[in-house]
Coordinates of C-alpha atoms in Angstrom, one line a residue:
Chain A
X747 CA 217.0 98.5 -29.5
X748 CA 218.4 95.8 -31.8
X749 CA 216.1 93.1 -33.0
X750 CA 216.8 89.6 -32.0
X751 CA 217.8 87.2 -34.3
X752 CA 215.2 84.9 -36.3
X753 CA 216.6 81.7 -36.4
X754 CA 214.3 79.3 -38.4
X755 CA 213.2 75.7 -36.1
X756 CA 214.2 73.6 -39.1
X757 CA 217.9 75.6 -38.9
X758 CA 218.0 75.3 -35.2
X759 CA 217.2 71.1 -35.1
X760 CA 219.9 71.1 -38.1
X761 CA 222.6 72.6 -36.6
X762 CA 222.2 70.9 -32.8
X763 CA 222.0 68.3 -35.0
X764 CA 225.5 68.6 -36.8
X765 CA 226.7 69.7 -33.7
X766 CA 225.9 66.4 -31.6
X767 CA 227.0 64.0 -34.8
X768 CA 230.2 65.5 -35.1
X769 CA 231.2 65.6 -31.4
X770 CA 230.2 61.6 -31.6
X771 CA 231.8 60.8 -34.7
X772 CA 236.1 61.9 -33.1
X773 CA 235.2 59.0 -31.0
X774 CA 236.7 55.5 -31.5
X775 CA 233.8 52.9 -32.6
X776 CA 231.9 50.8 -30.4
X777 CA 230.0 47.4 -31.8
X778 CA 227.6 45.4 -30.4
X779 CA 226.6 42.0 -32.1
X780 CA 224.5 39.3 -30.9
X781 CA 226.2 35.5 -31.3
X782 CA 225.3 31.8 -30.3
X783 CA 225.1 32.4 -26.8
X784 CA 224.1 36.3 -26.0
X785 CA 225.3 39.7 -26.6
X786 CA 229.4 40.7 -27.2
X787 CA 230.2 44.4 -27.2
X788 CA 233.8 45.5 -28.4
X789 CA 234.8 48.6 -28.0
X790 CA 238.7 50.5 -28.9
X791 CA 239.2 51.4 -25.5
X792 CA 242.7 51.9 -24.2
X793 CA 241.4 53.0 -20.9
X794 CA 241.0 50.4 -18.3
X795 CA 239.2 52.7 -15.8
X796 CA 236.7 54.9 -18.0
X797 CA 234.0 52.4 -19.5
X798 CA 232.1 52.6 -22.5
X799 CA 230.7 49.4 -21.9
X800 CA 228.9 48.1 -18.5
X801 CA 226.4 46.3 -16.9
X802 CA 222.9 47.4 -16.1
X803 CA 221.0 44.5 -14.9
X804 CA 220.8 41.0 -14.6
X805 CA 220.3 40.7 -18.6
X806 CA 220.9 43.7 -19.6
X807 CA 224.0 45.6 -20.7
X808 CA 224.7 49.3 -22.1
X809 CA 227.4 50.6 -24.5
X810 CA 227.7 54.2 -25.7
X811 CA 230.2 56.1 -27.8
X812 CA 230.7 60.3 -27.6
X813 CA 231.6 62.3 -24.6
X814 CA 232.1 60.3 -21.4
X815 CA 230.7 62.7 -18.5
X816 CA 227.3 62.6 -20.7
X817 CA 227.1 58.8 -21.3
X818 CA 228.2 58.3 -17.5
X819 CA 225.2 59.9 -16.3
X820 CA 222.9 58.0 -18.8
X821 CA 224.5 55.2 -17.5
X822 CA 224.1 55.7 -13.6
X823 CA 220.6 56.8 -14.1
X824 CA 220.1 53.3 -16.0
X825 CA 221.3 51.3 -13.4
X826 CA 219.3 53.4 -10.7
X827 CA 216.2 52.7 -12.1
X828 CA 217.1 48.9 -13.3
X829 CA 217.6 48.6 -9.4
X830 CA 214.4 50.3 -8.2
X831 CA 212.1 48.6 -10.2
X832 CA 214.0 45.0 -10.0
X833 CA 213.6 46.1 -6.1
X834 CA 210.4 47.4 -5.9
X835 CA 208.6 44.5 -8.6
X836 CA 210.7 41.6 -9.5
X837 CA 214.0 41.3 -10.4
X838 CA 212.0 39.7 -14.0
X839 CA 210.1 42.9 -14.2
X840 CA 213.2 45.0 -15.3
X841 CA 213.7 44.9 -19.4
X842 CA 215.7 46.8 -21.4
X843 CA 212.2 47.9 -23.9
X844 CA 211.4 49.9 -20.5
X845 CA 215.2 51.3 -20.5
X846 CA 214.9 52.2 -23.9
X847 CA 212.2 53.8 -23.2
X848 CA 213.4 56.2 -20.5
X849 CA 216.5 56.7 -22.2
X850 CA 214.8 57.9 -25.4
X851 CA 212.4 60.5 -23.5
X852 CA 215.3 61.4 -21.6
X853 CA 217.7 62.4 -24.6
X854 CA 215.0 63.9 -26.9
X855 CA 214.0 66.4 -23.7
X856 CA 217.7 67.3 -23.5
X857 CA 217.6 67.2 -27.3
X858 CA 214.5 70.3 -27.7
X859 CA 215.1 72.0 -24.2
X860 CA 218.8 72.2 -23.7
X861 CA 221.0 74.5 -25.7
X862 CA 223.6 71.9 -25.7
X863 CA 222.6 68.4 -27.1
X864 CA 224.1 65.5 -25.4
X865 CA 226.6 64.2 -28.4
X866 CA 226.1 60.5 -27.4
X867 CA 224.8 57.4 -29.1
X868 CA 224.0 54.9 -26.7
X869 CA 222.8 50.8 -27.0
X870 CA 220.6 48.8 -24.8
X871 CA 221.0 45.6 -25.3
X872 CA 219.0 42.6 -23.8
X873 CA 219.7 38.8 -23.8
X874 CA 217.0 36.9 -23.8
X875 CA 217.0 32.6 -23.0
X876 CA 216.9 32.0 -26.8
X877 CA 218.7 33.8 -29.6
X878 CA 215.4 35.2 -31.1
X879 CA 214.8 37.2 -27.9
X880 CA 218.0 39.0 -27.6
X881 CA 217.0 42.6 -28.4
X882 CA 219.4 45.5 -29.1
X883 CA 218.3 49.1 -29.1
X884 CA 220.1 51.9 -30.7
X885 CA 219.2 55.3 -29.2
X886 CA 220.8 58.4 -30.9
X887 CA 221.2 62.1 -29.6
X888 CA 217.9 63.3 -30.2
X889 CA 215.9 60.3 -28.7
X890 CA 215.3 58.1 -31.8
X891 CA 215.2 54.7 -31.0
X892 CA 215.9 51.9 -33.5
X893 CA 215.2 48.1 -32.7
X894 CA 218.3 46.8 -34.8
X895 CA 218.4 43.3 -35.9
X896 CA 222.1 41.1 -34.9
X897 CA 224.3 43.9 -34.9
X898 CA 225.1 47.6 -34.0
X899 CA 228.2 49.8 -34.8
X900 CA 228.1 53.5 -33.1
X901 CA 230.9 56.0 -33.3
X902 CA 233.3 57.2 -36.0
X903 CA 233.2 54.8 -38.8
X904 CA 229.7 53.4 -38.3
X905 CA 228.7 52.9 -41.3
X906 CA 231.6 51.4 -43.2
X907 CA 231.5 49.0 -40.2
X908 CA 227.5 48.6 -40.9
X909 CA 228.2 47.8 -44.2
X910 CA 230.4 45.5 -43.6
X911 CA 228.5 43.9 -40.8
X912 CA 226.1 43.7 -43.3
X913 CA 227.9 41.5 -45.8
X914 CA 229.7 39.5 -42.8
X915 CA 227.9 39.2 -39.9
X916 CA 225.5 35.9 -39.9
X917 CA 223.4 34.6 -37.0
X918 CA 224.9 31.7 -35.0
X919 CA 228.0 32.9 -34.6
X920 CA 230.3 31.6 -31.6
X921 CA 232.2 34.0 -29.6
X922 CA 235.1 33.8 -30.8
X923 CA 234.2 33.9 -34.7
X924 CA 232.1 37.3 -33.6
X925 CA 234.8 38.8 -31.1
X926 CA 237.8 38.1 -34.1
X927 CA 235.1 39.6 -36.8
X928 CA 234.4 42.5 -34.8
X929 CA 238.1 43.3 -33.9
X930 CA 239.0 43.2 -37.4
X931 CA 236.4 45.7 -38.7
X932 CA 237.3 48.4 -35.6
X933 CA 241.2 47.6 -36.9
X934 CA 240.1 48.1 -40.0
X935 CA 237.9 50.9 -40.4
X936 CA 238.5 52.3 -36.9
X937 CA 241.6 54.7 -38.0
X938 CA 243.1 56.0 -40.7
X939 CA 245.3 53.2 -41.8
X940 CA 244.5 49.7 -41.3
X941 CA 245.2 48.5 -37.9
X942 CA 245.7 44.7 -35.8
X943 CA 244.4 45.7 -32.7
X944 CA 245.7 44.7 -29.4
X945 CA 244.0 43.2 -26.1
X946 CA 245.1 46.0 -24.5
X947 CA 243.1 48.6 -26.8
X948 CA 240.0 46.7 -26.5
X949 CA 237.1 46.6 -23.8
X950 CA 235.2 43.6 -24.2
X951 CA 232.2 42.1 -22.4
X952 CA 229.0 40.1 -23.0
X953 CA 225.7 39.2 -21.9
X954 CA 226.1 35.2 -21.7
X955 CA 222.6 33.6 -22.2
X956 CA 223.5 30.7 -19.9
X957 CA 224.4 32.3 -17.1
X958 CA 221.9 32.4 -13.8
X959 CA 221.1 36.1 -12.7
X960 CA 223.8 38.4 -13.7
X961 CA 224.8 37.4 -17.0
X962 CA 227.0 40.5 -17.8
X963 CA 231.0 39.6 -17.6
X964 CA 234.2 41.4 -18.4
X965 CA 236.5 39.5 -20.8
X966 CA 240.0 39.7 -19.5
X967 CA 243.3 40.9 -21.5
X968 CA 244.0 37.1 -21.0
X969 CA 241.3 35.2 -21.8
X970 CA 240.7 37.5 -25.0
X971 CA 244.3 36.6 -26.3
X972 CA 243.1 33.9 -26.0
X973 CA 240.1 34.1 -27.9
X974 CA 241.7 35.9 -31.1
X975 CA 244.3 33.2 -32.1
Chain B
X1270 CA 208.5 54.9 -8.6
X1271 CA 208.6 56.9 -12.1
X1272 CA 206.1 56.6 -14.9
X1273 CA 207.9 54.7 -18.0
X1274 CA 206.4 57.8 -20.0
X1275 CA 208.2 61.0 -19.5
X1276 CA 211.7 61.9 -18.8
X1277 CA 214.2 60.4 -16.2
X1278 CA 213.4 62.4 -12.6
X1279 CA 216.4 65.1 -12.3
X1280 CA 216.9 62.6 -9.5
X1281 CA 218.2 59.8 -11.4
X1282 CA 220.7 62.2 -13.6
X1283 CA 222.1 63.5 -10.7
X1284 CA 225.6 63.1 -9.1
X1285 CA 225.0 61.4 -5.7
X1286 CA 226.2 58.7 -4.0
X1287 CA 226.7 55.1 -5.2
X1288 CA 224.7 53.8 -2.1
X1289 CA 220.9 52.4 -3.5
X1290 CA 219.8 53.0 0.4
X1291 CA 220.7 56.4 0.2
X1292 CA 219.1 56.9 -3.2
X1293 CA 215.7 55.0 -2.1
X1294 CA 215.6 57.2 1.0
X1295 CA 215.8 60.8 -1.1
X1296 CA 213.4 59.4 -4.1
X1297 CA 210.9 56.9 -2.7
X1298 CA 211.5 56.6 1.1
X1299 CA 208.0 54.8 1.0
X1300 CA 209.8 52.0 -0.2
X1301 CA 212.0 51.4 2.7
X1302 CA 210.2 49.8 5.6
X1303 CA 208.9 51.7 7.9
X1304 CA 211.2 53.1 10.4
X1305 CA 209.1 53.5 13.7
X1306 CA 205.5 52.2 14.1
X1307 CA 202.7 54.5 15.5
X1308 CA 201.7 52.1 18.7
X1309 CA 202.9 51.4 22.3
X1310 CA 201.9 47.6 22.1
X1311 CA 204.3 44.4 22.1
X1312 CA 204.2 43.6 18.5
X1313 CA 206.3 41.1 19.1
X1314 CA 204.0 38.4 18.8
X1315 CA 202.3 39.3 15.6
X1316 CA 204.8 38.1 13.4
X1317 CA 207.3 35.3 12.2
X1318 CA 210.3 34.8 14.1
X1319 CA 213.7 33.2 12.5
X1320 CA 215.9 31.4 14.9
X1321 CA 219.1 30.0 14.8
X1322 CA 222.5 31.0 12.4
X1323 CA 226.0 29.8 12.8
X1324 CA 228.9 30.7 11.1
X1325 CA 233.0 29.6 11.3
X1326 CA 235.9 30.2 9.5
X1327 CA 239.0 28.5 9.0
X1328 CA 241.9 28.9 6.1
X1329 CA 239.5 28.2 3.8
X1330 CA 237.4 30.8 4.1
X1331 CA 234.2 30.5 6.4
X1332 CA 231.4 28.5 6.4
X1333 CA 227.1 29.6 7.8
X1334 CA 224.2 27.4 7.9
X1335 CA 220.8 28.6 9.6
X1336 CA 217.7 26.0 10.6
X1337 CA 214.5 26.7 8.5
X1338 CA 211.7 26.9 11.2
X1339 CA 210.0 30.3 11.8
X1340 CA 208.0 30.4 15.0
X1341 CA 204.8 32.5 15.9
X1342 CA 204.5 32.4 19.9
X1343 CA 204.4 28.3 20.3
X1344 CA 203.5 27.6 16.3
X1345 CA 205.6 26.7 13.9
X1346 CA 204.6 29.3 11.1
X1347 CA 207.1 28.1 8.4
X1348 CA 208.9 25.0 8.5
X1349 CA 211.0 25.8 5.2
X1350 CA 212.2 29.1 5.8
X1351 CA 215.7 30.5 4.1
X1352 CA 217.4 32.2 6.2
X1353 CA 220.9 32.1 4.8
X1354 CA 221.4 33.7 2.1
X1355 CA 224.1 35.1 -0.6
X1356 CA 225.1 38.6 -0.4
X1357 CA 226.9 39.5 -3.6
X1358 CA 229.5 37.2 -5.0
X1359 CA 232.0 36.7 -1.8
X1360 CA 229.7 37.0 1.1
X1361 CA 226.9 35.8 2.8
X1362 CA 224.6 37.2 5.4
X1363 CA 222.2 35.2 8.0
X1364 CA 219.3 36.6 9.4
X1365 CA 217.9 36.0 13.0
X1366 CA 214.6 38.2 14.4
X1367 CA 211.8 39.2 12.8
X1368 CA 211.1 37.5 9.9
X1369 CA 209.6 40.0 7.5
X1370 CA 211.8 42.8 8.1
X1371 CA 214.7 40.6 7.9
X1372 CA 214.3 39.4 4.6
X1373 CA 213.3 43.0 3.4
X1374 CA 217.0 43.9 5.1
X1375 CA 218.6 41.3 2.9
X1376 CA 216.8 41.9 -0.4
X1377 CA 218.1 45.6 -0.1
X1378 CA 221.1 44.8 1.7
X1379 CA 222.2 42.4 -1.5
X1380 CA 221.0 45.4 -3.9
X1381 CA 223.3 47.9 -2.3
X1382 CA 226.4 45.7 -2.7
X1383 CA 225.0 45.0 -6.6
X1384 CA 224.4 48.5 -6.9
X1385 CA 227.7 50.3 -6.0
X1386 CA 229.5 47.4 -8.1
X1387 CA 227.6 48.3 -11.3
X1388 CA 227.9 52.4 -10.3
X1389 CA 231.8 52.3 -9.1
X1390 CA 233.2 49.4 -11.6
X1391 CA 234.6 47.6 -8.6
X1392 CA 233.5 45.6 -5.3
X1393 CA 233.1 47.1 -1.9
X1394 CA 235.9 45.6 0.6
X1395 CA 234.5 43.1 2.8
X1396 CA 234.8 45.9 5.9
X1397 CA 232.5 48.0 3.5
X1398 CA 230.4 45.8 3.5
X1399 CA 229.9 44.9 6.9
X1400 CA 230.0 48.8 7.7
X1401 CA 227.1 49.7 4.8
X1402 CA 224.9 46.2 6.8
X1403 CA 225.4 48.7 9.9
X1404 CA 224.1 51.5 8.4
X1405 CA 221.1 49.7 7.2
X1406 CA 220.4 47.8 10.2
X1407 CA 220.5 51.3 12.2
X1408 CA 217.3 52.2 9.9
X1409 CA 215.2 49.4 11.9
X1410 CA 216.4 50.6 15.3
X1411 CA 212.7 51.8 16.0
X1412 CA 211.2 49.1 15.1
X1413 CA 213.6 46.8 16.8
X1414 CA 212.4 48.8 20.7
X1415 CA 208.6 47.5 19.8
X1416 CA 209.8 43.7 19.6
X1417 CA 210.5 43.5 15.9
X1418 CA 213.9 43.1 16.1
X1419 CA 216.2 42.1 13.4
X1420 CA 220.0 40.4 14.0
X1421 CA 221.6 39.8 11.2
X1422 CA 225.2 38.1 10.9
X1423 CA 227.6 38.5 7.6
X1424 CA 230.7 36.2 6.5
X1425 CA 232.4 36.1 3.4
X1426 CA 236.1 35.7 2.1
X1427 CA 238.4 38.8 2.2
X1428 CA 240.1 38.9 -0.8
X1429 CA 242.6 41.7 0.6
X1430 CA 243.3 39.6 3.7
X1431 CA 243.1 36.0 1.8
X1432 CA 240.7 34.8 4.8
X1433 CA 237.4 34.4 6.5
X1434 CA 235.8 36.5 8.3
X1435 CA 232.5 36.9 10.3
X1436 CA 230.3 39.8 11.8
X1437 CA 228.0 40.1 14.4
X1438 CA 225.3 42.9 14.9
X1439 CA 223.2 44.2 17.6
X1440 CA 220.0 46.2 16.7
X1441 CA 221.6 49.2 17.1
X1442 CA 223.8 48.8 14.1
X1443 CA 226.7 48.5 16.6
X1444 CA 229.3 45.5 14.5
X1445 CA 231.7 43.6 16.0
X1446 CA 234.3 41.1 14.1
X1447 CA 234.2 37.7 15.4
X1448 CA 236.9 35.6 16.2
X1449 CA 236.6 32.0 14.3
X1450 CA 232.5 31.2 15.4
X1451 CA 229.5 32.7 16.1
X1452 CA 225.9 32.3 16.4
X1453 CA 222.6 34.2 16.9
X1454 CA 219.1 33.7 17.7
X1455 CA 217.4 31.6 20.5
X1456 CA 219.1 28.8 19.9
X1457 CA 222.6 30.3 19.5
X1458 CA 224.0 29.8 23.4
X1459 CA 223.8 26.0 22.4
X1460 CA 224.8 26.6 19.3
X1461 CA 227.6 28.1 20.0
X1462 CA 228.4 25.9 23.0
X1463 CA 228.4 22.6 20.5
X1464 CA 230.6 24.7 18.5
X1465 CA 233.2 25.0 20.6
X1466 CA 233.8 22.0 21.7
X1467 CA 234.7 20.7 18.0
X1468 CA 236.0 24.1 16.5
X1469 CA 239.6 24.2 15.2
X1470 CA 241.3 26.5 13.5
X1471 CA 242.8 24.3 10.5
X1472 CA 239.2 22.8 9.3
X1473 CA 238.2 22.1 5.7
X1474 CA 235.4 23.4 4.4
X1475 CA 233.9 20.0 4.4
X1476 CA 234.4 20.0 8.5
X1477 CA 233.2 22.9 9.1
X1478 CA 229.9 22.4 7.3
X1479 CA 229.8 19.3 9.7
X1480 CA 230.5 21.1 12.8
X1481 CA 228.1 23.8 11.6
X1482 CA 225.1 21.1 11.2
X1483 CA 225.9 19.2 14.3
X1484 CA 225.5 22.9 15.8
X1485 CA 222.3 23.5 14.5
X1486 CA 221.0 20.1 15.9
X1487 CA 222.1 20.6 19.3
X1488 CA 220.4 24.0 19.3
X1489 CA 217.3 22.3 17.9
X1490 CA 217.6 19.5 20.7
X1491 CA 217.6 22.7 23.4
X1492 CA 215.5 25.2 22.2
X1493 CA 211.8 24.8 20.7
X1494 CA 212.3 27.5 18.3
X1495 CA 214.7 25.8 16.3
X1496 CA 214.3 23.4 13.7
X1497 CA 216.4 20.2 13.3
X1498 CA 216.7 18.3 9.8
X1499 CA 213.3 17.4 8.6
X1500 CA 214.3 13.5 7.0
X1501 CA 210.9 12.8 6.7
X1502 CA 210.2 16.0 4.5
X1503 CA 213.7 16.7 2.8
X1504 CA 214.3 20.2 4.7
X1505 CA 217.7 20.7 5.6
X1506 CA 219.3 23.3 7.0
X1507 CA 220.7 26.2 4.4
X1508 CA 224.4 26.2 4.1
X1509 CA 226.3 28.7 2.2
X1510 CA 230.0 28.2 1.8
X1511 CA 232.5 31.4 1.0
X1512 CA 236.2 30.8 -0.6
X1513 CA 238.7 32.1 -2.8
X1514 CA 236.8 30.8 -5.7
X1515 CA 233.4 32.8 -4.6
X1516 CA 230.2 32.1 -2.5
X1517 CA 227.8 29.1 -3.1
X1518 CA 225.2 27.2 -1.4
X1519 CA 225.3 23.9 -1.2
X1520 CA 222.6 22.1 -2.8
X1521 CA 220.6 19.0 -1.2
X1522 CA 223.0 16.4 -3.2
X1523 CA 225.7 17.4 -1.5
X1524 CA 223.8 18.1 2.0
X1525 CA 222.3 15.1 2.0
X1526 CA 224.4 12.4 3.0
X1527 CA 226.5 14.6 5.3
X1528 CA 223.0 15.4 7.5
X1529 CA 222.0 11.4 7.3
X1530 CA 225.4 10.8 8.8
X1531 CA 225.1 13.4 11.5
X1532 CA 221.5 11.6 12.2
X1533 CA 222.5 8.1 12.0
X1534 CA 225.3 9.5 14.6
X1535 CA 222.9 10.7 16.8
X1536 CA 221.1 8.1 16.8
X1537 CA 223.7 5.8 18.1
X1538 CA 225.0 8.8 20.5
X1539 CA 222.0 10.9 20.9
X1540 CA 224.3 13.7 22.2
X1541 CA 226.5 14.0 19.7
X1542 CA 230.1 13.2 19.2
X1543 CA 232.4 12.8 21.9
X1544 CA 235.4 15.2 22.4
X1545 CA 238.6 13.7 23.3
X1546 CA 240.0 15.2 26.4
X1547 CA 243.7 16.0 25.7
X1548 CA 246.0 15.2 28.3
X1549 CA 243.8 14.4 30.9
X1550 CA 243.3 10.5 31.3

């Protein structure tokens, strides 16, 4: 009878670890940055069918980076339970701290139990009805949650974007000023070589503050030509 | 309904449907209203009762507006009720019956058209619609053979046909497409009478909203259960109006002077206007 394996629980969590942040970092970046008026996510998508960005609820809005079929059912199971508690409560009772929440318990049981790791990074974000109660929530593979402050990048480069986020993101920025900033970092530290990305690479949506009820919208390959020149 | 604690039910992470009726009914069917009540008795008295809808359509879409009493037996239990509403962004839905159950109906009718949108990426066609209202509506059948009833009726804009169009329902979930008008509740036979004495099919938004409200005050001159504008009090009928651009309801600025000149109308022809009678003389 052979004896099984030892494998030490500090090696295990390391290498499902490694595992889940290489499969997120072959991914294209996502950002999410919060400007005058809500919540804008960009993401280098070319895809117009398979999201990485999408609605949850009324003010909330959910962007993820690594492999699609795992995010997709993070997502679903997001909006299912945004919808039964806006439908069994209030349509106000729904926040994205409680979404956070699930999604955090949810990936670190996956994280411990499963052999497999989800390799997904995922964002929460929430507008609020003034800029200081705009939340966004970064949850990683093994169910951390961070409570970032103005701005998120997730995904290959993140934290060349970060920095640079760091140095050039400032609060109060109009759309536009924050969609051309963010388009310019995923150009520019997105692939190998510097990049101008097109409208038709990017997905684009936000969380518009002034907005009644559903305050999630699509930007349009038209109306974000428009918005870069 | 899950504790906030632990992690997502299996139920939520599995691959299922896009319907939220569907999902409700596997996860927390205690949130759906009942189905069939334990008693033999006429219930039918116990609660609410919404009256009269009307809807039209024209080029321009289509047009429904609903009176705002609710009636217990010979009271008047509400004199403000909404019973128009919007459905998701290019329909509307009316409700007739039982007031309770009816508005439950809407609230989860208008989260099942939210919820597949978010889930698929894309709107249900307008027949989708009307068939997932079916579906629902065939949930309240029991309920609907002990007196609690529900009738609801759905319009909006068909953006794959580029026109209005309207829906009827009996509480049996059986739907039928209307041609141009209909109307339901107790006061709907006059309704619907008034309606087609004035209806053509080339009206403006504006005139249909018109014919709509002098509808709604010729089924409130007929039948008791039926509200007519309230001047003294503000309370106008709801009118929801569904286009090209989307669905809205019009707000009291706008609904305002168009119901004072229907009243100062009536009040110089208590019967309403007269219809010309083409080629007879």
């Amino acid at each position: 009878m052979s004896t099984p394996y030892y494998v030490a629980p500090e090696q295990l969590i390391k290498d499902k670890a490694d595992y889940a942040r290489k499969g997120i970092a072959r991914g294209r970046s996502v950002i999410v940055l919060e400007y005058v008026d809500g919540v804008l996510f960009v993401a280098e998508n070319p895809s117009r069918a398979l999201h990485k960005i999408s609605e949850i609820y009324d003010r909330i809005g959910f962007a993820a980076v690594g492999k699609y079929n795992e995010f997709e059912n993070l997502r679903v199971a997001g909006v299912r339970l945004a919808d039964m508690r806006g439908y069994s409560y209030d349509r106000r009772d729904v926040s994205g701290r409680s979404l956070a929440n699930a999604y955090a318990q949810t990936l670190g049981t996956i994280f411990t139990d499963q052999p497999k790791p989800y390799e997904v990074e995922i964002v929460v974000a929430e507008v609020g009805t003034e800029p200081n109660e705009d939340q966004l929530y970064r949850l990683s593979f093994d169910g951390s949650v961070a409570d970032e402050q103005g701005y998120v990048a997730m995904g290959g480069q993140s934290e060349a974007i970060s920095n640079a986020l760091a140095e050039q993101w400032t609060q109060g920025m109009d759309l536009a000023a924050s969609l051309k900033l963010a388009v310019r970092l995923l150009g520019e530290f997105g692939g190998e070589a510097q990049r101008a990305l097109e409208p038709s690479q990017l997905e684009v949506a936000i969380l518009d503050r002034n907005r009644p009820r559903r305050t999630f919208i699509r930007i349009n390959s038209a109306r974000l030509a428009e918005l870069l020149t | 309904m899950t504790s906030s604690g632990g992690m997502l039910p299996p139920a939520f992470l599995r691959n299922g449907s896009p319907s939220f009726a569907d999902f409700l009914a596997d996860l927390a069917p205690d949130l759906l209203t009942a189905r069939l009540l334990q008693s033999t008795i006429d219930t039918t008295h116990l609660a609410p009762h919404g009256t009269t809808i009307v809807s039209l359509r024209g080029t321009f879409g289509a047009v429904m507006a609903g009176d705002r009493r609710a009636t217990m037996g010979n009271v008047i239990s509400q004199r403000d009720i909404e019973k128009v509403f919007l459905a998701d962004e290019h329909s509307m839905i009316g409700i007739a019956g039982t007031a309770g159950l009816a508005i439950e109906l809407v609230r989860l009718f208008q989260v099942e058209l939210e919820h597949y949108e978010k889930i698929e990426g894309l709107q249900l066609s307008l027949d989708g619609k009307a068939n997932r209202l079916s579906a629902l509506l065939r949930g309240n059948l029991g309920m609907a053979m002990q007196g609690l009833a529900v009738v609801p009726m759905f319009a909006g804009y068909d953006l794959d046909r580029n026109r209005g169009r309207i829906f009827s329902y009996d509480v049996t979930g059986g739907r039928y497409e209307e041609h141009d008008y209909h109307a339901v509740g107790s006061g709907s036979f006059f309704a619907k009478s008034s309606i087609k004495k004035m209806y053509r099919e080339d009206i403006s938004a504006e005139q249909a909203t018109a014919i709509a409200l002098e509808a709604l005050y010729d089924a409130a001159d007929d039948d008791s259960a039926t509200g007519g504008p309230d001047l003294a009090r503000g309370i106008y009928p709801v009118v929801a109006i569904s286009d090209s651009s989307g669905v809205r309801l019009l707000n009291d600025d706008a609904l305002t002077p168009m119901v004072q000149t229907i009243v100062a109308g009536r009040q110089r022809r208590p019967d309403g206007p007269l219809v010309d009678l083409e080629g007879q003389s």
